[in-house]
Structures are given as structure tokens and as C-alpha cells.
JSON list of C-alpha atoms and ligand atoms in Angstrom, two decimals:
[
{"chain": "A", "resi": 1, "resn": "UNK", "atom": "CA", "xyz": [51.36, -28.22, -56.06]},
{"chain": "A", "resi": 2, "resn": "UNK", "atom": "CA", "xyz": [52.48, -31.58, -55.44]},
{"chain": "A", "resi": 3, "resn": "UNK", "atom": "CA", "xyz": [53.18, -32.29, -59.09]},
{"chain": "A", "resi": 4, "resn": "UNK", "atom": "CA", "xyz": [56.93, -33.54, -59.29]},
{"chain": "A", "resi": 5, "resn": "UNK", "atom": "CA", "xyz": [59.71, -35.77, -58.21]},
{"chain": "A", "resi": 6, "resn": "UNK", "atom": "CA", "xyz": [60.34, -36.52, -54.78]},
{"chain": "A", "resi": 7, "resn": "UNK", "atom": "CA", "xyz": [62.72, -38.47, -53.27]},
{"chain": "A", "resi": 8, "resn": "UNK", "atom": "CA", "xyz": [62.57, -39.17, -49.16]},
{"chain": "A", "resi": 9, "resn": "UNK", "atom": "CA", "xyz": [65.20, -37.74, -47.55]},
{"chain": "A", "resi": 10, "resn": "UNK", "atom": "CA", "xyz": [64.78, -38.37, -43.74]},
{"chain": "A", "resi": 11, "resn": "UNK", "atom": "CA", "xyz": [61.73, -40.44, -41.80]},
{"chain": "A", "resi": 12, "resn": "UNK", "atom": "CA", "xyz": [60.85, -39.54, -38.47]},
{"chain": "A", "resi": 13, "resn": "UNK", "atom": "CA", "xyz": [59.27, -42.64, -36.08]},
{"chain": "A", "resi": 14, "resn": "UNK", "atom": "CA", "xyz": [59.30, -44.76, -39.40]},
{"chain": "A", "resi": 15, "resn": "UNK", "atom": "CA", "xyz": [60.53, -48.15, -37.83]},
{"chain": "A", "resi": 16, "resn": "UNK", "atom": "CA", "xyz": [58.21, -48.08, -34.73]},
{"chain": "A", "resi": 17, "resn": "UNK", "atom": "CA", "xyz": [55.06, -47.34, -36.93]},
{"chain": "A", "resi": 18, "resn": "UNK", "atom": "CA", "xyz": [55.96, -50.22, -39.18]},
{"chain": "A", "resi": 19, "resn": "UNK", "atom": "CA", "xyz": [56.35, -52.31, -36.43]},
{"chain": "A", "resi": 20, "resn": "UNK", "atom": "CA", "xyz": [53.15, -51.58, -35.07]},
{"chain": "A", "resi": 21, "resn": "UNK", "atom": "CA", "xyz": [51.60, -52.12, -38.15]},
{"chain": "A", "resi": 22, "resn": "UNK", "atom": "CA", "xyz": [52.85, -55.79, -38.10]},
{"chain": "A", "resi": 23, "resn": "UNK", "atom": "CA", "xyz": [55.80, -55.49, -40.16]},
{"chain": "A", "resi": 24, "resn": "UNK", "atom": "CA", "xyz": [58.67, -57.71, -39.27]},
{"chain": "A", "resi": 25, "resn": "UNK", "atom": "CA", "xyz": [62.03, -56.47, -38.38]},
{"chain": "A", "resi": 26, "resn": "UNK", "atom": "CA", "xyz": [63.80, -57.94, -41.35]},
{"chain": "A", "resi": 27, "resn": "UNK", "atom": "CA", "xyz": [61.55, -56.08, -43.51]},
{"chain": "A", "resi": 28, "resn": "UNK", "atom": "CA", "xyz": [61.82, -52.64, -41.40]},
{"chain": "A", "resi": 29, "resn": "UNK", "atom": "CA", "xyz": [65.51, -52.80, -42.16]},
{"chain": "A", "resi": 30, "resn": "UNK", "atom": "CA", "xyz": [65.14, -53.24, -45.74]},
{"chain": "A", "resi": 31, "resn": "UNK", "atom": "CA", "xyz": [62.70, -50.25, -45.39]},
{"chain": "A", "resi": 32, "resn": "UNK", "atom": "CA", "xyz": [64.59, -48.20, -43.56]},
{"chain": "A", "resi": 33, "resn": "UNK", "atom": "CA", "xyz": [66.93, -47.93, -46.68]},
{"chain": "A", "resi": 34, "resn": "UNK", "atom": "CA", "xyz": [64.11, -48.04, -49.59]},
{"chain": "A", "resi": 35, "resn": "UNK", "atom": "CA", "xyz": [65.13, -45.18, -51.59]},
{"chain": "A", "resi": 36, "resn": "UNK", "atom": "CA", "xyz": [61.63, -44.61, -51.98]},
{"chain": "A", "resi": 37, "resn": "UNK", "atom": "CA", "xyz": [60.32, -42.05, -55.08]},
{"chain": "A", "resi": 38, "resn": "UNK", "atom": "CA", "xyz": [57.84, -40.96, -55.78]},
{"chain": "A", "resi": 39, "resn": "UNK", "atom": "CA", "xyz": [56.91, -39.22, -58.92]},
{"chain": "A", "resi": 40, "resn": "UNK", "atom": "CA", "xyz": [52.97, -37.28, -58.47]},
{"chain": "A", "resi": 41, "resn": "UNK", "atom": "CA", "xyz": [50.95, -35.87, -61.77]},
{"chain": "A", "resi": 42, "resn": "UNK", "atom": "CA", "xyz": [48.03, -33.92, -60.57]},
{"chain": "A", "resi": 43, "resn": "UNK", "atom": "CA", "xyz": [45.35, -33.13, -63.61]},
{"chain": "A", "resi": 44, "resn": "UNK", "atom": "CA", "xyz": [42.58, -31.83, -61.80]},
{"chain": "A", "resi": 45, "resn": "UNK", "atom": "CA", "xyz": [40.70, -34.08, -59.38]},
{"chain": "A", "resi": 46, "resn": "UNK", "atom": "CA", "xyz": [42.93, -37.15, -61.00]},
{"chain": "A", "resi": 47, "resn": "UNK", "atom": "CA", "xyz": [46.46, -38.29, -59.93]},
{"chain": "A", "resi": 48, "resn": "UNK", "atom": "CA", "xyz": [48.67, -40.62, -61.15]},
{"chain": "A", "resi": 49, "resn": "UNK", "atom": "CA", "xyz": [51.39, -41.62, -58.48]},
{"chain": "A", "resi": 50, "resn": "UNK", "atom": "CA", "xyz": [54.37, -43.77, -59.87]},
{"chain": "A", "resi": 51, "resn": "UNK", "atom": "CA", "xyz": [56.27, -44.99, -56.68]},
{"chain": "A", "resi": 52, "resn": "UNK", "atom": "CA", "xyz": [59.81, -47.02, -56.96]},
{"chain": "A", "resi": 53, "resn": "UNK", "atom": "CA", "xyz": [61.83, -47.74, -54.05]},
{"chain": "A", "resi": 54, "resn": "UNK", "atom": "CA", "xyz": [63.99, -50.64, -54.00]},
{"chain": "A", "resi": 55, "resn": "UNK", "atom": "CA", "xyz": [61.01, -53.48, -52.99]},
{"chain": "A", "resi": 56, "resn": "UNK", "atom": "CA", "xyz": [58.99, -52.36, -56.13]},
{"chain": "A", "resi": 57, "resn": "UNK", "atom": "CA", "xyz": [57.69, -50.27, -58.94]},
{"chain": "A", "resi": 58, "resn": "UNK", "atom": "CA", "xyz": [54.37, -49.54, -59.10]},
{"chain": "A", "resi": 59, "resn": "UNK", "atom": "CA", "xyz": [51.66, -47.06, -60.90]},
{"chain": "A", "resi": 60, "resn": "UNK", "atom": "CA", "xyz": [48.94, -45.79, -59.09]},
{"chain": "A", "resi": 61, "resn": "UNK", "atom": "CA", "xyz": [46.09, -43.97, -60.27]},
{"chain": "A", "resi": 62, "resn": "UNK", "atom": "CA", "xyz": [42.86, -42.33, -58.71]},
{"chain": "A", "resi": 63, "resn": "UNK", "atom": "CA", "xyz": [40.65, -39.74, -58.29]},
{"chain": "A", "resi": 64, "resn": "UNK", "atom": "CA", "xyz": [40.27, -37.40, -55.23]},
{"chain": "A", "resi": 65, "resn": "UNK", "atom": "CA", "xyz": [36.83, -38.66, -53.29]},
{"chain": "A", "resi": 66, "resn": "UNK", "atom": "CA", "xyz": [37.04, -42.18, -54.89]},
{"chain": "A", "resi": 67, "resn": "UNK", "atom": "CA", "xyz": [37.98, -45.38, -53.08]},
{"chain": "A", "resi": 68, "resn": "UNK", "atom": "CA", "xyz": [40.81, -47.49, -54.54]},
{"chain": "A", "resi": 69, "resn": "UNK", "atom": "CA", "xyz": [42.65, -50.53, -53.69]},
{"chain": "A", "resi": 70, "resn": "UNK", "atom": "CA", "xyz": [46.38, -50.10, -52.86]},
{"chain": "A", "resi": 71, "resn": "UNK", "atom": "CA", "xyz": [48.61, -53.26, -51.49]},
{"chain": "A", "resi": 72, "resn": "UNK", "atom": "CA", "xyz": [51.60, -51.59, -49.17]},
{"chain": "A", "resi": 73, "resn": "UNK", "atom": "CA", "xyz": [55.51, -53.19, -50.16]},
{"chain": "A", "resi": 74, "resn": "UNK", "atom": "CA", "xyz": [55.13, -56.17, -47.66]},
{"chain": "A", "resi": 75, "resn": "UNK", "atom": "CA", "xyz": [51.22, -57.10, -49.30]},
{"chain": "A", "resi": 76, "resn": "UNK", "atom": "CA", "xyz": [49.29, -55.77, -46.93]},
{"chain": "A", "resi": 77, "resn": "UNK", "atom": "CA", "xyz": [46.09, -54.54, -49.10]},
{"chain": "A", "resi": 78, "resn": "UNK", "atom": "CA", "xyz": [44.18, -51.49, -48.36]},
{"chain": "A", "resi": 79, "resn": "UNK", "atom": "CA", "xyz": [41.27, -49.65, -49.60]},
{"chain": "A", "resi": 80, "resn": "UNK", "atom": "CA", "xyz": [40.33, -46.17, -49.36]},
{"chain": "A", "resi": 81, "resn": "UNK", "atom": "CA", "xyz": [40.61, -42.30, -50.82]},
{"chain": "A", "resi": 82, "resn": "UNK", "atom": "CA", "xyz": [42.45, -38.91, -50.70]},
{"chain": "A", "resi": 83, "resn": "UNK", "atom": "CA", "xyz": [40.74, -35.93, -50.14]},
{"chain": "A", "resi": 84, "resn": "UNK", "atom": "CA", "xyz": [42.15, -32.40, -50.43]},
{"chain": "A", "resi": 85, "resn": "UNK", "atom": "CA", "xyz": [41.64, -30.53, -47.08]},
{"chain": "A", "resi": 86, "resn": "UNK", "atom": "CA", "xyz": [43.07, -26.82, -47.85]},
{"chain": "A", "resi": 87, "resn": "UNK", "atom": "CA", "xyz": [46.39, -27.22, -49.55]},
{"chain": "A", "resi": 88, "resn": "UNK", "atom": "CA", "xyz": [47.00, -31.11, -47.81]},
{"chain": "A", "resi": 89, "resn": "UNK", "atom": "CA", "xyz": [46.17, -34.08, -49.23]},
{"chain": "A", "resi": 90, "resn": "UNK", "atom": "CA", "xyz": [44.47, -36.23, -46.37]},
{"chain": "A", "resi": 91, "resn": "UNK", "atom": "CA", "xyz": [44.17, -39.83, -47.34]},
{"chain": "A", "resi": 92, "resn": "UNK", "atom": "CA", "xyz": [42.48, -42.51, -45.51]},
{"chain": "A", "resi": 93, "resn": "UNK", "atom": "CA", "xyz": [42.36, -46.07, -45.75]},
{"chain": "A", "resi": 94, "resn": "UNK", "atom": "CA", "xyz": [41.49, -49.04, -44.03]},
{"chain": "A", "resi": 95, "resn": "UNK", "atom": "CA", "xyz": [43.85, -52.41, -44.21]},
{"chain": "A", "resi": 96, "resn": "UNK", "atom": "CA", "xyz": [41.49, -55.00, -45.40]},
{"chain": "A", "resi": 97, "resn": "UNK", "atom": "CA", "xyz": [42.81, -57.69, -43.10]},
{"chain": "A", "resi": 98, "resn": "UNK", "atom": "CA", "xyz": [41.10, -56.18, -39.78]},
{"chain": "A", "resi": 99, "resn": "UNK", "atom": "CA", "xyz": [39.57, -53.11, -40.71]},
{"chain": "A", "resi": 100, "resn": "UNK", "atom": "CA", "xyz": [41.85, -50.90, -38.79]},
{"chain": "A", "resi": 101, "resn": "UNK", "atom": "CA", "xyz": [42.42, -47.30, -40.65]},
{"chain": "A", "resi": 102, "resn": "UNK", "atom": "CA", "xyz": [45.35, -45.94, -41.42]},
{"chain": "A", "resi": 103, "resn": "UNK", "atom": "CA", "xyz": [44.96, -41.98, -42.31]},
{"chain": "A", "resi": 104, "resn": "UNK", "atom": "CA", "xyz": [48.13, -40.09, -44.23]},
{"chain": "A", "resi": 105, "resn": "UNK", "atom": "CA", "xyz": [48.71, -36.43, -45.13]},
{"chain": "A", "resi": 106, "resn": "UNK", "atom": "CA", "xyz": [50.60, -34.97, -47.95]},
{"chain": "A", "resi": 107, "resn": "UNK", "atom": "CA", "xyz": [51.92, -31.44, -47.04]},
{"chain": "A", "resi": 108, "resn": "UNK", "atom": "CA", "xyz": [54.46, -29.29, -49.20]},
{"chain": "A", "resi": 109, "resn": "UNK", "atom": "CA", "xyz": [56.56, -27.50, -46.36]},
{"chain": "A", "resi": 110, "resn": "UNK", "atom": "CA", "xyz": [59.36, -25.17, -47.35]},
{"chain": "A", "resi": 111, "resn": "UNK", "atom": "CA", "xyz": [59.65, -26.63, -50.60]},
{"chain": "A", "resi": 112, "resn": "UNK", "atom": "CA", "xyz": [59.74, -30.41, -49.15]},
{"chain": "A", "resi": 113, "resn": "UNK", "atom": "CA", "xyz": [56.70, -32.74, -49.15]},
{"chain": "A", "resi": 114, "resn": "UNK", "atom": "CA", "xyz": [55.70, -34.36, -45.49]},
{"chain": "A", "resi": 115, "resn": "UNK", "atom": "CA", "xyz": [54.12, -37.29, -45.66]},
{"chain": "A", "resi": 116, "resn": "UNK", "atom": "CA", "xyz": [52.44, -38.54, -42.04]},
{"chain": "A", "resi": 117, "resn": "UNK", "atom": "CA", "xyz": [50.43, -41.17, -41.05]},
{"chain": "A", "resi": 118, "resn": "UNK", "atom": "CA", "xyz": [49.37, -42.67, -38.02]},
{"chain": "A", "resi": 119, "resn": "UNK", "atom": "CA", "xyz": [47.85, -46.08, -37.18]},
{"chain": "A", "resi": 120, "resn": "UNK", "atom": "CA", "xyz": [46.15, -46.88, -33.79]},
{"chain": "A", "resi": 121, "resn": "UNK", "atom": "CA", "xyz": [47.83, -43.85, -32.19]},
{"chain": "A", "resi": 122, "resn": "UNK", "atom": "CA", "xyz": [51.21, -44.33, -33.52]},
{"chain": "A", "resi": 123, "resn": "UNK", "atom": "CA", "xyz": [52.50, -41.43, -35.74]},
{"chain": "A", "resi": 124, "resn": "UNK", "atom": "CA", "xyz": [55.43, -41.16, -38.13]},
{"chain": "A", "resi": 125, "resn": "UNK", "atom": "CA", "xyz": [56.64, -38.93, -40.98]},
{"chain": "A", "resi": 126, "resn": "UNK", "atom": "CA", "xyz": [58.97, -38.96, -44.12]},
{"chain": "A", "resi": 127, "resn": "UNK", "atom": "CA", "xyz": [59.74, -36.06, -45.67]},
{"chain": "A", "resi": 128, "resn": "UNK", "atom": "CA", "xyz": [60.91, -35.77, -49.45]},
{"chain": "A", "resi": 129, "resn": "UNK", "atom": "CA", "xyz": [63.06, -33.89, -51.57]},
{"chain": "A", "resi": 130, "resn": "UNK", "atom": "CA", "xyz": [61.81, -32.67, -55.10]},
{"chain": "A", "resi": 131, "resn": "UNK", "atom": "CA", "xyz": [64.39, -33.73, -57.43]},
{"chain": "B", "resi": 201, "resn": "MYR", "atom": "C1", "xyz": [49.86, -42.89, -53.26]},
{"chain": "B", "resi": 201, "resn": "MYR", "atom": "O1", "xyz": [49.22, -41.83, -53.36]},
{"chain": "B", "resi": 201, "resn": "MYR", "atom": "O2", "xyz": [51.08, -42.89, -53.12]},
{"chain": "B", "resi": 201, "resn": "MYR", "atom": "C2", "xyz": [49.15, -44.19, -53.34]},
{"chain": "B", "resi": 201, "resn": "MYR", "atom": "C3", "xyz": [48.26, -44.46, -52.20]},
{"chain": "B", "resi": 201, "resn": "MYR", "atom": "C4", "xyz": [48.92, -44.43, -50.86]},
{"chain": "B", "resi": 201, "resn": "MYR", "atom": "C5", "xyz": [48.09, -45.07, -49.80]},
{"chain": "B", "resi": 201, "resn": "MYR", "atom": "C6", "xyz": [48.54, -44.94, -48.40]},
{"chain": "B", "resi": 201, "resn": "MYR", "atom": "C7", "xyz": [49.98, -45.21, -48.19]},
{"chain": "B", "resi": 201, "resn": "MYR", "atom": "C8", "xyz": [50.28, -45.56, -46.79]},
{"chain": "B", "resi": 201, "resn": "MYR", "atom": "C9", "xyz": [51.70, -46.02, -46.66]},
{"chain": "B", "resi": 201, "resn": "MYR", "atom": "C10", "xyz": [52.01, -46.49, -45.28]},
{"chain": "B", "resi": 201, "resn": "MYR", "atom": "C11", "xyz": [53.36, -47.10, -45.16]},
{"chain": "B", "resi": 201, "resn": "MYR", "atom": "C12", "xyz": [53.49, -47.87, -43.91]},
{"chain": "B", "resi": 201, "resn": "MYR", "atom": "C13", "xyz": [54.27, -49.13, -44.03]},
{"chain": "B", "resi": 201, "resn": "MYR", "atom": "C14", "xyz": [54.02, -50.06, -42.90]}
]
């Protein structure tokens, strides 16, 4: 279950994926450092995601199979879905600036949630901690 607190402990390629998605270097910096948490509430086929970090906080809610509109810490808006594919959550949006997608996956391994996603070949992870 992904239901919890999590708190990112360690990222893995998270500046060079940011930069490739257009993100400037001040801002990567700042990002690097974001304290990002995120707190998921599963009920069935409905989630409600509350993220803070220190850019923002912000509620998110959807439904699995049902396109939404989510606008990453810089503004770059994106719409799109999560899916469940076995235990992972598999999420995939496109940015609506050029269309390009951006897919994510959720996975709970040994008790800590990976997050990946990859853009235009360029792959990076963050991994939290459940609080
Ligand atoms: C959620 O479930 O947390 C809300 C929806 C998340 C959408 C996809 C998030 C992608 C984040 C990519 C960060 C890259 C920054 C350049």
C-alpha cells in the first residue's frame, strides 16, 4: 500500500533530468534540497496526494484511469493519469507546452517508495522514507 507519509531521502540522476526538462540551474539547486513530502490516501480507485516541499503546498486529488491537470514546482502544467500496473503505480503525462510525455512509477521497495520517471530518454529516481 502506498497509503502514508513519505519523506525523500536520496534522488538518483535528479539534477540532470530537471535540466533536461528545461529547468534552470538556480531552480535545480533549490530542488536539490526541497524536503519534498508527500503524504498518499488511497480509498479505492481514488487518491488524494498532499505534497509540501519547501517551493509549495499543494492537494492533489484523482482517480486511477482519469486524466487530471497537475502544474510541476517551477509551473510547468501537465495533464494526464495513473494507472496501477501490478503493485506500481505507472503515471503518465504529457507537459502541455510541447506535448512531450513524461511517464513516472510509484514502487514500494523494502519498505521505501521509488519514484522514477523519465523524459525523452533521460531517467531519474527519488526514493522516500515513510515517516
Ligand atoms: C501525485 O500523484 O503526486 C500528483 C501527480 C504527479 C504527476 C507527475 C509528477 C512528475 C514530477 C516530475 C518532477 C520533475 C521536475 C522537473
Amino acid at each position: 500500500t502506498f497509503n502514508g507519509t513519505w519523506k525523500v531521502d536520496r534522488s538518483d540522476n535528479y539534477d540532470k533530468f530537471m535540466e533536461h526538462m528545461g529547468v534552470n540551474v538556480v531552480k535545480r539547486k533549490l530542488a536539490a534540497h526541497d524536503n519534498l513530502k508527500i503524504i498518499i490516501q488511497q480509498d479505492g480507485n481514488k487518491f488524494v496526494v498532499k505534497e509540501s516541499s519547501t517551493f509549495r503546498t499543494k492537494d492533489i486529488e484523482f482517480t486511477l484511469g482519469v486524466a487530471f491537470d497537475y502544474s510541476l514546482a517551477d509551473g510547468t502544467e501537465l495533464n494526464g493519469s495513473w494507472e496501477t500496473d501490478g503493485d506500481k503505480l505507472v503515471g503518465k503525462f504529457s507537459r502541455k507546452d510541447n506535448g512531450k510525455v513524461l511517464t513516472t512509477v510509484r514502487d514500494i521497495v523494502g519498505g521505501e517508495m521509488v519514484q522514477s520517471y523519465s523524459y525523452e530518454g533521460v531517467d531519474a529516481k527519488r526514493i522516500f522514507e515513510k515517516e
